[in-house]
Amino acid sequence: MPSPTTPARMIPLGLVAAVLVLVADQASKWWMGEVLRLPERGHVPLFSAGPFSLDLSMVWNRGVTFGLMAGDAPWHGWLLAGLALVITLILLRWMARAETRPVAVALGAVIGGAIGNVIDRLRFGAVFDFVDASFRGWHWYVFNIADAAIVLGVIALVADALFRPPSTGRDGVAKEPV
């Protein structure tokens, strides 16, 4: 019988993480658009603490993370959505082979965030961003929950790759990364 941490057992955990991120992302965008009416209001100050401030600012992002690869051509959103779906399939394959819970959860976070932004691209032609953080007047890129999940998931995957001890096979010899 497989142990609870065998790769096949990581898929449900990763998928739960993906669904949680996706639901949180889409619910927050719905709330910002339909309840708070951020598209009509444009900007809502939340709080300021010394040099740091956090506001809600409506931005339609036609690019990828941080607005990179932005474009206005009608096919552009479909191209980025297709690219995100291909990457999602690759990450699902990786998740199927994940050996640890943190890797499965990190992959799920990236997948859930990617799907959340794909939904926006297909519905609106752009991604609905609204979190606006600044420090001493310098504004970070406006982002959403999906973007945060993607970035945190990637950071967790990099940390895992850098700091996890190599796994060993039955013969006690370290296995090469796949």
Short mmCIF file of C-alpha atoms in Angstrom, two decimals:
data_model
loop_
_atom_site.label_atom_id
_atom_site.label_comp_id
_atom_site.label_asym_id
_atom_site.label_seq_id
_atom_site.Cartn_x
_atom_site.Cartn_y
_atom_site.Cartn_z
CA MET A 1 0.00 0.00 0.00
CA PRO A 2 1.42 3.43 -0.93
CA SER A 3 2.47 5.74 1.86
CA PRO A 4 0.60 9.05 2.28
CA THR A 5 3.45 10.96 0.66
CA THR A 6 3.83 8.92 -2.51
CA PRO A 7 3.50 11.04 -5.65
CA ALA A 8 0.06 9.68 -6.56
CA ARG A 9 -1.25 10.86 -3.18
CA MET A 10 -0.05 14.42 -3.79
CA ILE A 11 -2.48 15.08 -6.66
CA PRO A 12 -5.61 15.56 -4.50
CA LEU A 13 -3.73 17.91 -2.16
CA GLY A 14 -2.43 19.97 -5.07
CA LEU A 15 -5.86 20.08 -6.70
CA VAL A 16 -7.47 21.26 -3.44
CA ALA A 17 -4.89 24.07 -3.29
CA ALA A 18 -5.64 24.96 -6.92
CA VAL A 19 -9.40 25.06 -6.31
CA LEU A 20 -9.00 27.16 -3.14
CA VAL A 21 -6.85 29.71 -4.99
CA LEU A 22 -9.21 29.75 -7.97
CA VAL A 23 -12.30 30.28 -5.81
CA ALA A 24 -10.61 32.99 -3.70
CA ASP A 25 -9.40 34.74 -6.85
CA GLN A 26 -12.70 34.69 -8.70
CA ALA A 27 -14.73 35.57 -5.57
CA SER A 28 -12.47 38.55 -4.84
CA LYS A 29 -12.76 39.79 -8.42
CA TRP A 30 -16.54 39.39 -8.32
CA TRP A 31 -16.72 41.29 -5.04
CA MET A 32 -14.46 44.08 -6.30
CA GLY A 33 -16.48 44.43 -9.50
CA GLU A 34 -20.06 43.82 -8.40
CA VAL A 35 -20.22 44.83 -4.73
CA LEU A 36 -17.51 47.47 -4.33
CA ARG A 37 -17.98 48.61 -7.96
CA LEU A 38 -14.25 49.26 -8.30
CA PRO A 39 -14.40 49.68 -12.11
CA GLU A 40 -16.68 52.71 -11.59
CA ARG A 41 -14.82 54.07 -8.58
CA GLY A 42 -11.32 53.49 -9.96
CA HIS A 43 -9.46 53.90 -6.66
CA VAL A 44 -10.28 53.21 -3.00
CA PRO A 45 -7.74 54.07 -0.29
CA LEU A 46 -7.59 51.32 2.36
CA PHE A 47 -4.94 52.28 4.88
CA SER A 48 -1.62 53.94 5.35
CA ALA A 49 0.97 53.03 7.98
CA GLY A 50 3.97 55.32 7.91
CA PRO A 51 5.64 55.00 4.51
CA PHE A 52 3.48 52.02 3.48
CA SER A 53 0.01 52.23 1.96
CA LEU A 54 -2.42 49.70 0.57
CA ASP A 55 -5.20 50.73 -1.79
CA LEU A 56 -7.61 49.20 -4.26
CA SER A 57 -7.03 50.44 -7.81
CA MET A 58 -8.82 49.08 -10.87
CA VAL A 59 -6.43 47.99 -13.64
CA TRP A 60 -7.10 45.82 -16.69
CA ASN A 61 -3.84 43.94 -17.33
CA ARG A 62 -3.51 42.86 -20.96
CA GLY A 63 -0.09 41.29 -20.33
CA VAL A 64 1.20 38.64 -17.97
CA THR A 65 2.62 39.13 -14.47
CA PHE A 66 3.74 42.73 -13.91
CA GLY A 67 2.16 43.74 -17.25
CA LEU A 68 4.87 42.06 -19.31
CA MET A 69 4.01 41.04 -22.89
CA ALA A 70 0.99 43.37 -23.01
CA GLY A 71 -0.81 43.84 -26.30
CA ASP A 72 -4.14 45.06 -27.66
CA ALA A 73 -4.56 42.74 -30.67
CA PRO A 74 -7.80 40.70 -30.45
CA TRP A 75 -5.88 37.42 -30.58
CA HIS A 76 -3.40 38.44 -27.88
CA GLY A 77 -5.55 37.42 -24.90
CA TRP A 78 -6.32 34.07 -26.53
CA LEU A 79 -2.61 33.48 -27.15
CA LEU A 80 -1.74 34.22 -23.51
CA ALA A 81 -4.66 32.07 -22.31
CA GLY A 82 -3.48 29.18 -24.51
CA LEU A 83 0.08 29.55 -23.25
CA ALA A 84 -1.14 29.54 -19.63
CA LEU A 85 -3.18 26.39 -20.27
CA VAL A 86 -0.17 24.60 -21.79
CA ILE A 87 1.93 25.58 -18.78
CA THR A 88 -0.89 24.38 -16.50
CA LEU A 89 -0.83 20.95 -18.17
CA ILE A 90 2.94 20.75 -17.65
CA LEU A 91 2.50 21.71 -13.98
CA LEU A 92 -0.22 19.07 -13.56
CA ARG A 93 2.22 16.46 -14.84
CA TRP A 94 4.81 17.74 -12.36
CA MET A 95 2.18 17.60 -9.60
CA ALA A 96 1.50 13.94 -10.44
CA ARG A 97 5.18 13.26 -9.69
CA ALA A 98 5.50 15.57 -6.65
CA GLU A 99 7.11 13.86 -3.68
CA THR A 100 6.27 16.35 -0.93
CA ARG A 101 3.22 18.20 0.29
CA PRO A 102 4.80 21.67 -0.03
CA VAL A 103 5.61 21.03 -3.69
CA ALA A 104 2.07 19.79 -4.39
CA VAL A 105 0.55 22.83 -2.65
CA ALA A 106 2.91 25.25 -4.43
CA LEU A 107 2.07 23.71 -7.81
CA GLY A 108 -1.61 23.90 -6.93
CA ALA A 109 -1.26 27.59 -6.07
CA VAL A 110 0.40 28.32 -9.41
CA ILE A 111 -2.19 26.27 -11.31
CA GLY A 112 -5.14 27.87 -9.50
CA GLY A 113 -3.74 31.34 -10.12
CA ALA A 114 -3.06 30.63 -13.78
CA ILE A 115 -6.58 29.31 -14.33
CA GLY A 116 -8.07 32.31 -12.49
CA ASN A 117 -6.27 34.69 -14.82
CA VAL A 118 -7.18 32.60 -17.90
CA ILE A 119 -10.86 32.91 -16.92
CA ASP A 120 -10.44 36.71 -16.85
CA ARG A 121 -8.73 36.74 -20.25
CA LEU A 122 -11.49 34.68 -21.82
CA ARG A 123 -14.30 36.69 -20.16
CA PHE A 124 -12.91 40.20 -20.40
CA GLY A 125 -9.92 40.10 -22.76
CA ALA A 126 -7.69 41.19 -19.85
CA VAL A 127 -6.97 40.31 -16.23
CA PHE A 128 -8.76 42.23 -13.44
CA ASP A 129 -6.04 43.54 -11.06
CA PHE A 130 -6.87 45.59 -7.98
CA VAL A 131 -4.33 45.34 -5.10
CA ASP A 132 -2.17 48.47 -5.12
CA ALA A 133 0.68 48.55 -2.58
CA SER A 134 3.14 51.41 -2.27
CA PHE A 135 6.14 52.30 -0.15
CA ARG A 136 7.27 55.92 0.17
CA GLY A 137 5.28 56.81 -2.94
CA TRP A 138 6.76 54.01 -5.05
CA HIS A 139 3.96 51.77 -6.34
CA TRP A 140 4.42 48.07 -6.90
CA TYR A 141 2.56 46.61 -9.85
CA VAL A 142 -1.18 46.33 -9.25
CA PHE A 143 -2.02 42.65 -8.81
CA ASN A 144 -4.73 40.20 -7.73
CA ILE A 145 -5.00 37.04 -5.63
CA ALA A 146 -4.13 34.83 -8.61
CA ASP A 147 -0.91 36.78 -9.22
CA ALA A 148 0.03 36.55 -5.53
CA ALA A 149 -0.58 32.78 -5.54
CA ILE A 150 1.53 32.33 -8.67
CA VAL A 151 4.44 34.35 -7.26
CA LEU A 152 4.31 32.68 -3.83
CA GLY A 153 4.00 29.24 -5.44
CA VAL A 154 7.04 29.85 -7.62
CA ILE A 155 9.03 31.15 -4.62
CA ALA A 156 8.10 27.97 -2.70
CA LEU A 157 9.17 25.78 -5.64
CA VAL A 158 12.51 27.58 -5.93
CA ALA A 159 13.06 27.30 -2.17
CA ASP A 160 12.27 23.59 -2.34
CA ALA A 161 14.71 23.09 -5.19
CA LEU A 162 17.45 24.99 -3.36
CA PHE A 163 17.04 23.69 0.18
CA ARG A 164 15.42 20.25 0.17
CA PRO A 165 17.94 17.48 0.79
CA PRO A 166 18.27 15.07 -2.12
CA SER A 167 16.05 12.01 -1.86
CA THR A 168 17.70 8.61 -1.78
CA GLY A 169 16.80 5.40 -3.55
CA ARG A 170 16.56 1.94 -1.98
CA ASP A 171 20.31 1.51 -2.31
CA GLY A 172 20.94 4.65 -0.21
CA VAL A 173 22.40 6.56 -3.16
CA ALA A 174 21.04 10.03 -3.87
CA LYS A 175 18.70 10.06 -6.86
CA GLU A 176 19.28 12.53 -9.66
CA PRO A 177 16.54 15.14 -10.09
CA VAL A 178 14.07 14.23 -12.82
#
